Amino acid sequence: MNILTQIPIGAKFKVKKSDELVTLVEICFYPTRYKTTNDSGKINYFRTHEVDLVESAENSD
């Protein structure tokens, strides 16, 4: 299980409600939310329980 506040910027999420794929731009705190953008550039904020991590942008060295 990933630590929800330590996911790398650029990670891909799938929104549970709409199955839309979004990209992590920033992690906001209290409460923890993810600032994301979709393919059309629209910015949305999601709480940690509203999305599933699909792909991490972390480099494997």
Short mmCIF file of C-alpha atoms in Angstrom, two decimals:
data_model
loop_
_atom_site.label_atom_id
_atom_site.label_comp_id
_atom_site.label_asym_id
_atom_site.label_seq_id
_atom_site.Cartn_x
_atom_site.Cartn_y
_atom_site.Cartn_z
CA MET A 1 0.00 0.00 0.00
CA ASN A 2 1.32 3.43 -0.92
CA ILE A 3 1.60 6.26 1.59
CA LEU A 4 -1.12 8.58 0.31
CA THR A 5 0.84 11.77 1.04
CA GLN A 6 4.05 10.58 -0.65
CA ILE A 7 2.83 9.78 -4.16
CA PRO A 8 5.10 11.39 -6.78
CA ILE A 9 3.86 14.34 -8.85
CA GLY A 10 2.85 13.14 -12.30
CA ALA A 11 1.24 9.93 -11.03
CA LYS A 12 -1.92 8.78 -12.83
CA PHE A 13 -5.20 8.23 -10.98
CA LYS A 14 -8.55 6.79 -12.02
CA VAL A 15 -11.53 8.65 -10.56
CA LYS A 16 -13.81 6.05 -8.95
CA LYS A 17 -17.05 7.86 -9.78
CA SER A 18 -16.41 8.50 -13.49
CA ASP A 19 -13.51 6.18 -14.48
CA GLU A 20 -11.72 9.29 -15.84
CA LEU A 21 -7.90 9.25 -15.85
CA VAL A 22 -6.23 12.27 -14.25
CA THR A 23 -2.65 13.33 -13.48
CA LEU A 24 -1.42 14.46 -10.05
CA VAL A 25 -0.23 18.09 -9.99
CA GLU A 26 -0.01 18.80 -6.25
CA ILE A 27 -0.85 17.24 -2.88
CA CYS A 28 -2.84 19.55 -0.58
CA PHE A 29 -3.15 18.91 3.17
CA TYR A 30 -5.77 19.16 5.95
CA PRO A 31 -7.71 17.34 4.65
CA THR A 32 -5.45 15.55 2.18
CA ARG A 33 -6.60 16.22 -1.38
CA TYR A 34 -5.02 15.75 -4.77
CA LYS A 35 -4.93 18.62 -7.25
CA THR A 36 -5.19 16.95 -10.66
CA THR A 37 -5.58 17.74 -14.34
CA ASN A 38 -7.31 15.71 -17.02
CA ASP A 39 -6.45 15.37 -20.73
CA SER A 40 -8.29 18.59 -21.59
CA GLY A 41 -6.39 20.56 -18.92
CA LYS A 42 -9.27 20.93 -16.45
CA ILE A 43 -8.14 21.16 -12.81
CA ASN A 44 -10.02 19.15 -10.17
CA TYR A 45 -9.46 18.34 -6.50
CA PHE A 46 -10.12 14.83 -5.16
CA ARG A 47 -9.89 13.36 -1.68
CA THR A 48 -7.73 10.27 -1.30
CA HIS A 49 -10.72 7.89 -1.16
CA GLU A 50 -12.19 9.23 -4.44
CA VAL A 51 -9.36 7.98 -6.69
CA ASP A 52 -7.27 4.85 -7.30
CA LEU A 53 -3.58 5.01 -8.17
CA VAL A 54 -3.08 3.58 -11.66
CA GLU A 55 0.51 4.49 -12.52
CA SER A 56 3.28 6.04 -10.48
CA ALA A 57 5.60 8.53 -12.18
CA GLU A 58 8.43 7.45 -9.89
CA ASN A 59 11.66 6.64 -11.73
CA SER A 60 13.03 3.15 -11.13
CA ASP A 61 16.78 3.46 -10.70
#
